[in-house]
XYZ file of C-alpha atoms in Angstrom:
438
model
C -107.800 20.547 143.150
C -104.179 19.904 144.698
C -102.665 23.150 142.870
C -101.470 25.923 145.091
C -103.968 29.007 144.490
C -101.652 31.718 143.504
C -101.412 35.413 141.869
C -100.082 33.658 138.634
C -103.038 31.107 138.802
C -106.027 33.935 139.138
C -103.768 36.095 136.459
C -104.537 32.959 134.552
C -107.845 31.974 135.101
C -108.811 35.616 134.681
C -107.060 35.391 131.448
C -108.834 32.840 129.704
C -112.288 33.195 131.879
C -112.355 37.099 131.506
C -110.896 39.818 129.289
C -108.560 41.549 131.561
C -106.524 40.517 134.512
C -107.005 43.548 136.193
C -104.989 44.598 139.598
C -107.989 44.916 141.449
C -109.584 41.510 140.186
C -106.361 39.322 141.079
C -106.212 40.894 144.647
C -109.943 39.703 145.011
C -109.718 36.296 143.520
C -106.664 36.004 146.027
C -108.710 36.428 148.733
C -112.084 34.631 147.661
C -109.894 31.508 146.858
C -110.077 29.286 144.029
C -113.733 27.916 144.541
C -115.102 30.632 144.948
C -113.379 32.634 142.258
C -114.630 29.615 139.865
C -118.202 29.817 141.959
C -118.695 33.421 141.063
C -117.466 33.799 137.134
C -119.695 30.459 136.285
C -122.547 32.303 137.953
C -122.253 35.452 136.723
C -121.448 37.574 140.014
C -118.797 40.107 140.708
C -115.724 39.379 142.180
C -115.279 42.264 143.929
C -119.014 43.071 144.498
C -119.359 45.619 142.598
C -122.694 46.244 140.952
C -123.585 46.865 137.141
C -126.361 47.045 134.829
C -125.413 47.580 131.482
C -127.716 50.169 129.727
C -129.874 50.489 126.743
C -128.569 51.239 123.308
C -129.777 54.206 122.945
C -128.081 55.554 126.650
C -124.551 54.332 125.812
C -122.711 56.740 123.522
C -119.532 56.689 121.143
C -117.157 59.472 120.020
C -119.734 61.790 122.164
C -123.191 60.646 120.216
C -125.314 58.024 121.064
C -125.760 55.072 119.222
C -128.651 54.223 117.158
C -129.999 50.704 116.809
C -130.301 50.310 113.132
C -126.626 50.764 112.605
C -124.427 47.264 112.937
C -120.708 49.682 113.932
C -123.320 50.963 116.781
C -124.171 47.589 117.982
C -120.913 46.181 117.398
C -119.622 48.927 119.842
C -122.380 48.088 122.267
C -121.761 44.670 122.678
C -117.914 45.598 123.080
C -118.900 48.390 125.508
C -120.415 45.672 127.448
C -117.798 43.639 127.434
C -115.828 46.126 128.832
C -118.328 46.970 131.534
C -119.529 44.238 132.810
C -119.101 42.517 136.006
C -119.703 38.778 134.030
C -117.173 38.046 131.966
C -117.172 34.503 131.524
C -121.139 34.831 130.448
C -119.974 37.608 127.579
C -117.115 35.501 126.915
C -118.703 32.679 126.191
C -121.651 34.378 124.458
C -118.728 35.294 122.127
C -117.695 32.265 121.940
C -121.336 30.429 120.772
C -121.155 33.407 118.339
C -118.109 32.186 116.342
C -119.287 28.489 117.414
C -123.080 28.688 115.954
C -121.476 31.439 113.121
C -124.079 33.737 111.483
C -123.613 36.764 109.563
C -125.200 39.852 109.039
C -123.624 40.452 105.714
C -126.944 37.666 104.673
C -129.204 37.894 107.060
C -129.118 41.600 106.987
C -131.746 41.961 109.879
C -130.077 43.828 112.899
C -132.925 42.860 115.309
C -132.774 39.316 114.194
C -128.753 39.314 114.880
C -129.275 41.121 117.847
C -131.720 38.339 119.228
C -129.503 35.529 118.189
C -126.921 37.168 120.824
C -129.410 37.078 123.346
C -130.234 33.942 123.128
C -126.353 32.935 123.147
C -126.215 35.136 126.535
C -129.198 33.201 128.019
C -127.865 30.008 127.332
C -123.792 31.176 127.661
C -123.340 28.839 130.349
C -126.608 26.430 130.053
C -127.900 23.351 128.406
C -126.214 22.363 125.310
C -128.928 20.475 124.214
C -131.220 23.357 124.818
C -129.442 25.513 122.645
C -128.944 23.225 119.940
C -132.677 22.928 119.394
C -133.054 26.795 120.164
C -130.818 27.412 117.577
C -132.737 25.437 114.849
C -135.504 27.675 115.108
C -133.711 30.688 115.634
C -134.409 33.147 112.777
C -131.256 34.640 111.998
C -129.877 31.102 111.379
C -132.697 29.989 109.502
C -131.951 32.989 107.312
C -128.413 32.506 107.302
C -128.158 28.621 106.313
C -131.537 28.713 104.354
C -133.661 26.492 106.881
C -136.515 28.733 106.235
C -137.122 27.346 102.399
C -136.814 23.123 104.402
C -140.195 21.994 103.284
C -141.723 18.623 102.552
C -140.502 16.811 99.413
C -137.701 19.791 98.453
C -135.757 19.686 102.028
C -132.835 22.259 102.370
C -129.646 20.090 103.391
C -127.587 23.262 104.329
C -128.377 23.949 107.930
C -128.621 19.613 108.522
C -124.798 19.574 107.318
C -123.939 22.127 109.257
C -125.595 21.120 112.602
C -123.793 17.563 112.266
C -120.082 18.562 110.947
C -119.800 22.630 113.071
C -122.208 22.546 115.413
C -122.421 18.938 117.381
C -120.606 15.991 115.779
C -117.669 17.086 113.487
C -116.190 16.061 109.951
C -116.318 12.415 109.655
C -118.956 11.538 112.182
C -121.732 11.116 109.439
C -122.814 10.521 106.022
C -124.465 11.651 103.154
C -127.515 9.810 103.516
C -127.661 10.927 107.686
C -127.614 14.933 106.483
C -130.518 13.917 103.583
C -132.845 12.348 106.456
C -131.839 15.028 109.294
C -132.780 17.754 107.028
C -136.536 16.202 106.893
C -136.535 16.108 110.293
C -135.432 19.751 110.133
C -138.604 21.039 107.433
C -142.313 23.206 108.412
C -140.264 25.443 110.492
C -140.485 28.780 108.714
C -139.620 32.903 109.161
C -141.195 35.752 107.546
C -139.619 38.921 107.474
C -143.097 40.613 106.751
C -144.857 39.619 110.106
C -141.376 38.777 112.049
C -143.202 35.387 113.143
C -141.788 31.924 113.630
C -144.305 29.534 112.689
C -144.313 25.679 112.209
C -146.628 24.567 109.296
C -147.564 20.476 109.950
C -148.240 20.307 106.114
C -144.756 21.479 105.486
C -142.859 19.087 108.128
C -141.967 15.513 106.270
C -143.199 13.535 109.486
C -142.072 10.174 107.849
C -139.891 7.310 109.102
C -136.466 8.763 109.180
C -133.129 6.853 109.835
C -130.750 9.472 110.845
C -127.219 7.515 112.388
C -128.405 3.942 113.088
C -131.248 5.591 114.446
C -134.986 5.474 113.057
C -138.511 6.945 114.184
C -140.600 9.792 113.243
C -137.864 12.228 114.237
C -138.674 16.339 114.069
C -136.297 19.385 115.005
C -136.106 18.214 118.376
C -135.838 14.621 119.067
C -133.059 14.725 115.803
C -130.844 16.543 118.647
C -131.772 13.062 121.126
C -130.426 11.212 118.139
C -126.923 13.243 118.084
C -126.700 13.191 121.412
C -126.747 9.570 121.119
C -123.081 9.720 119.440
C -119.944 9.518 121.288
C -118.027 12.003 118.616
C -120.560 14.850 120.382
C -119.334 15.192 123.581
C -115.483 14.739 122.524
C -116.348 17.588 119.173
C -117.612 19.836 122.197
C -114.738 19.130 124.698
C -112.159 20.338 121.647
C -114.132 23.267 121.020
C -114.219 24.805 124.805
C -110.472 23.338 125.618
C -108.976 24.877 122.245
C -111.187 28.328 123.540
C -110.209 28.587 126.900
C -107.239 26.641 127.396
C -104.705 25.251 124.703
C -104.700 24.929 120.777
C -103.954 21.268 120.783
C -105.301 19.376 123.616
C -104.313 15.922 124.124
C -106.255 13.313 123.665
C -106.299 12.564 127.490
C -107.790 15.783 128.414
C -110.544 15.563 125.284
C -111.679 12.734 126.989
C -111.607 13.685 130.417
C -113.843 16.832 129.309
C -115.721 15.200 127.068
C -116.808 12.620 130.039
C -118.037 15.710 131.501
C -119.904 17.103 129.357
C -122.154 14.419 129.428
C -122.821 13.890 132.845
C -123.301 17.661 133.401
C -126.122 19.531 133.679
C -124.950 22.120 131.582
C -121.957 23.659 130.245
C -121.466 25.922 133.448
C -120.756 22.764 134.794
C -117.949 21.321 132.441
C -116.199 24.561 132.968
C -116.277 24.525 136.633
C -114.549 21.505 136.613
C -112.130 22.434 134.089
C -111.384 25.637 135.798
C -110.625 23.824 139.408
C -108.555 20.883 137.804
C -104.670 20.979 137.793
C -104.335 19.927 134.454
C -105.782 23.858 133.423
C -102.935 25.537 135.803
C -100.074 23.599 134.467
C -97.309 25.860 133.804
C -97.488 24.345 129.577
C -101.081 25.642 129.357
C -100.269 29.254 130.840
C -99.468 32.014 128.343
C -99.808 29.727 125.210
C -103.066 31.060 123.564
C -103.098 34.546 121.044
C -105.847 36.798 122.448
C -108.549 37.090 120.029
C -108.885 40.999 118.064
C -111.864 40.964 120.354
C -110.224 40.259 123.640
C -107.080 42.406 123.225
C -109.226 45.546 122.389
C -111.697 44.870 124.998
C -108.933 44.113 127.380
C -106.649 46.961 126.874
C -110.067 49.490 126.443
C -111.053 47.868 130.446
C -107.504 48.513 131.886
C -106.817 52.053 130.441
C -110.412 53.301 131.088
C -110.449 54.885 127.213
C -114.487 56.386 126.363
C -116.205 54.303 123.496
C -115.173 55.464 120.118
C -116.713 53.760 116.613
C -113.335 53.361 115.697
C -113.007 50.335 118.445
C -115.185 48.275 116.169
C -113.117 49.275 113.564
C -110.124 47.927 114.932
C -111.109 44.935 115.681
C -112.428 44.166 111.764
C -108.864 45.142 110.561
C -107.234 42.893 112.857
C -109.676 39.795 111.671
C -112.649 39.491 113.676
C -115.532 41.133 113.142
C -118.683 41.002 115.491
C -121.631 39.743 113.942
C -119.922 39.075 110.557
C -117.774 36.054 110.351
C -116.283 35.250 107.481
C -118.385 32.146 106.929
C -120.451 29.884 109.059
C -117.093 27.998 110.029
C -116.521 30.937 112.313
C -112.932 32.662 112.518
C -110.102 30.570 112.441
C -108.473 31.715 115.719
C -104.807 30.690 116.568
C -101.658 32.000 114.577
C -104.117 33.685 112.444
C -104.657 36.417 114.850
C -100.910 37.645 114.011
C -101.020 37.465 110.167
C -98.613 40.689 109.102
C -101.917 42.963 108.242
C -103.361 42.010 111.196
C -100.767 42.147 113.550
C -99.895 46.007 112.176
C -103.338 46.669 113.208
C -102.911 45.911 116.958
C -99.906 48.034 116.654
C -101.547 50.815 115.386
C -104.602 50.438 117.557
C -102.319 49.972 120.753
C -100.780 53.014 119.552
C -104.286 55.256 119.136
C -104.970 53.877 123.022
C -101.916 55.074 124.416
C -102.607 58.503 123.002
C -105.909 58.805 124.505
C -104.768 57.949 128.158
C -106.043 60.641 130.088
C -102.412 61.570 131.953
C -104.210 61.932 135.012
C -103.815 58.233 135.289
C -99.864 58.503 135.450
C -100.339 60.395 138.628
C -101.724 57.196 140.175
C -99.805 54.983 142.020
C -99.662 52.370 139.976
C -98.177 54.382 137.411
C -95.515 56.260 139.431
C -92.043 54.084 140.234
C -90.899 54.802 143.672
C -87.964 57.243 144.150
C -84.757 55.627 143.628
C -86.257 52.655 142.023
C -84.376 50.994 139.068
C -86.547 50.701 135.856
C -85.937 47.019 135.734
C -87.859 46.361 138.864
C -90.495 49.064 137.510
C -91.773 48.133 134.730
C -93.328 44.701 135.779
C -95.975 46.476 138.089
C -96.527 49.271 135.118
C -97.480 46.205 132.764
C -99.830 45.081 135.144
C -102.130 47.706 134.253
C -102.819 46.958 131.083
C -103.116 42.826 132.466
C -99.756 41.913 131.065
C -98.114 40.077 134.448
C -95.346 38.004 133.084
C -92.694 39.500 131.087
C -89.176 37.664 129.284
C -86.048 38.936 130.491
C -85.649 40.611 126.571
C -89.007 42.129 126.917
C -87.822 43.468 130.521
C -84.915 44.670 129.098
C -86.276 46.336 126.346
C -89.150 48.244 127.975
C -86.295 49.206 131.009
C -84.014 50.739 128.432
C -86.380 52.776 127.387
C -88.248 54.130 130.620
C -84.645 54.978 131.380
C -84.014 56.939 128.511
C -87.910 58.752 128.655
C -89.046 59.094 131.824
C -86.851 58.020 134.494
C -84.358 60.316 134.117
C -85.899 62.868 132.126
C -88.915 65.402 132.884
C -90.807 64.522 129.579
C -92.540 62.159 131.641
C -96.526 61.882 130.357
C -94.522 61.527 127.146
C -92.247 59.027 128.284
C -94.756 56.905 129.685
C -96.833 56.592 126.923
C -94.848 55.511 124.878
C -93.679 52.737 127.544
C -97.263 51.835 127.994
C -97.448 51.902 123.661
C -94.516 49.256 123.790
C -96.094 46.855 126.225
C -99.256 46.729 124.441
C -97.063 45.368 121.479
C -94.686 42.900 123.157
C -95.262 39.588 122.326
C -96.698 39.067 126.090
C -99.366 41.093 125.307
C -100.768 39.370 122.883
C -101.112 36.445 124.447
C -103.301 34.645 127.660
């Protein structure tokens, strides 16, 4: 915990432990300090003390109407309306983050309440037991749904969700065999859904309780003592340490740091843990890791709709499908990609077009503001770093400078088409290549 705690650092850790670096955020994680900035996102309270509690469905509204449960675009743009609003963003980050991790899809499972209680249950355990929500998620419907679980009886097991628990969920490719999914899946069967009387039930004459050797390991195992059995591996805790480091800190970490995490994931309590260490550790504020991850579609909508203070619309959701990530529909149960495909052509023309809808809608009472206004006699070079702030973008390349200085000059500066001007300079640093990354 040697590093200096500075603006860039909390721009940072906001970055990757948030959705928006917001002016107001930084000046409060400067003066909490870097414990206590850690303290608060890992348990959930406000930085700056402000108090929220997000409301029903049926309160929130979009393009003017309210939204209705039974439609998935409403409840996509509730959950992004709430990560806009709320005053926990690492909890909503991370319950995005178990989303894409534990991937389940609507498009099968085509229950909205069931998807909607699958999120829950990522938000209750966003920062808690592992192991708890490993076997949580075994029994959760939507999943049992999604990777057939719910036909795993006695004699005719179902081997899909067993594969996928060992080689997406807690071990990895590699880390097992054939034979280990064919006996986990046993321990997997009586555990069964029905849509008719939306009850989870377990059925003893359905559940194969036979000897079962699953890894080097045998005994009568069932859906929960299987997970004691993975847990016994060491290619768990490293699988887990890539997963959060490639989320919240670098695409390719190095071996070194893998195991470093991965030593703390199992001697933690829970995963609010592991990231509390992470967060406070040098290694995270090196200058290397800083600016080198693409913002999800997800975070640079919910990011940019934060700063700019833009009313819900439907079309939000929208956005974020065309630009590849969808909530509660990725594209298979391998989750989204992430990385450079975030900036495929198609999808990168979508954040252009979506930064360009934003801009539009800025009520121009904001340009009044002070943060908005460049002080008389002040040269647009010097300018337009503190008007990127407000949209979270805090570091800027002398080209991008240049660029975005050229252009206030020839708008707004000198020129009394200002709200015009403006918005179009606020347009252009919601595409630089800055921007889109954290």
């Amino acid at each position: 915990m040697g590093a200096e705690w500075t603006e860039q650092a909390a721009v940072h850790l906001l970055s990757r432990a948030a959705f928006f670096a917001g002016k107001q955020d930084v000046s409060a994680c400067m003066e909490l300090g870097k414990e206590e900035t850690v303290r608060r996102l890992i348990a959930g309270q406000s930085l700056t003390g402000a108090a929220y509690e997000h409301p029903p469905l049926e309160q929130v509204k979009a393009d003017g109407k309210e939204l209705k449960p039974d439609s998935i675009t409403d409840q996509q743009s509730y959950w992004l309306q709430r990560m806009v609003m709320t005053e926990a963003p690492l909890i909503e980050k991370m319950t995005l983050f178990w989303h894409g991790h534990f991937a389940t899809s609507y498009q099968k499972v085509k229950e909205i309440p069931l998807m909607i209680r699958q999120n829950e249950l990522f938000r209750s355990h966003a920062l808690g037991s592992f192991r708890d929500l490993l076997v949580a998620v075994g029994k959760d419907p939507a999943m049992m749904l999604y990777l057939d679980s719910n036909n795993n009886k006695k004699g005719k097991p179902n081997e899909n969700y067993a594969r996928e628990v060992m080689e997406l969920f807690s071990l990895g490719l590699g880390n097992y065999t054939e034979q280990d999914i064919k006996e986990a899946a046993r321990a997997f069967t009586g555990w069964t859904y029905s849509k008719q009387t939306e009850e989870l039930k377990f059925n003893p004459k359905n559940h194969d309780n036979g000897k079962k050797t699953i890894l080097g390991h045998t005994g009568n195992f069932n859906e929960t003592s299987v997970i004691d059995v993975f847990y016994e591996q060491e290619a768990l805790p490293r699988f887990m340490a890539a997963k959060l480091l490639k989320f919240l800190a670098v695409n390719e970490p190095s071996p070194e740091w893998v195991t470093e995490v991965a030593d703390d994931f199992m001697h933690s309590a829970n995963v609010g843990e592991v990231l509390s260490k992470l967060f406070l550790s040098d290694t995270f504020y090196d200058p290397a890791v800083q600016g080198s991850l693409i913002k999800s579609p997800v975070e640079y909508v919910v990011g940019m709709l934060k700063a700019l203070r833009i009313p819900m619309s439907k079309g939000f959701a929208q956005a974020t499908r065309k630009m590849g990530q969808e909530l509660y529909l990725p594209p298979d149960v391998a989750g989204w990609r992430g990385g450079t495909t975030w900036l495929m052509t198609t999808s990168l023309l979508a954040r252009y077009q979506f930064a360009e809808s934003v801009a539009k809608r800025v009520n121009i009472a904001q340009f009044s503001g002070k943060d908005y206004i460049m002080e008389e006699g002040e040269s647009a070079d010097n300018g337009v770093g503190p008007f990127a702030q407000n949209v979270g973008v805090w570091s800027l390349s002398d080209q991008t400078r240049q660029v975005l200085a050229q252009y206030a000059e020839e708008t707004f500066v000198h020129s009394k088409q200002k709200m015009t001007g403006m918005k179009g300079l606020l347009h252009l640093i919601m595409i630089s290549p800055e921007a889109q990354m954290k």
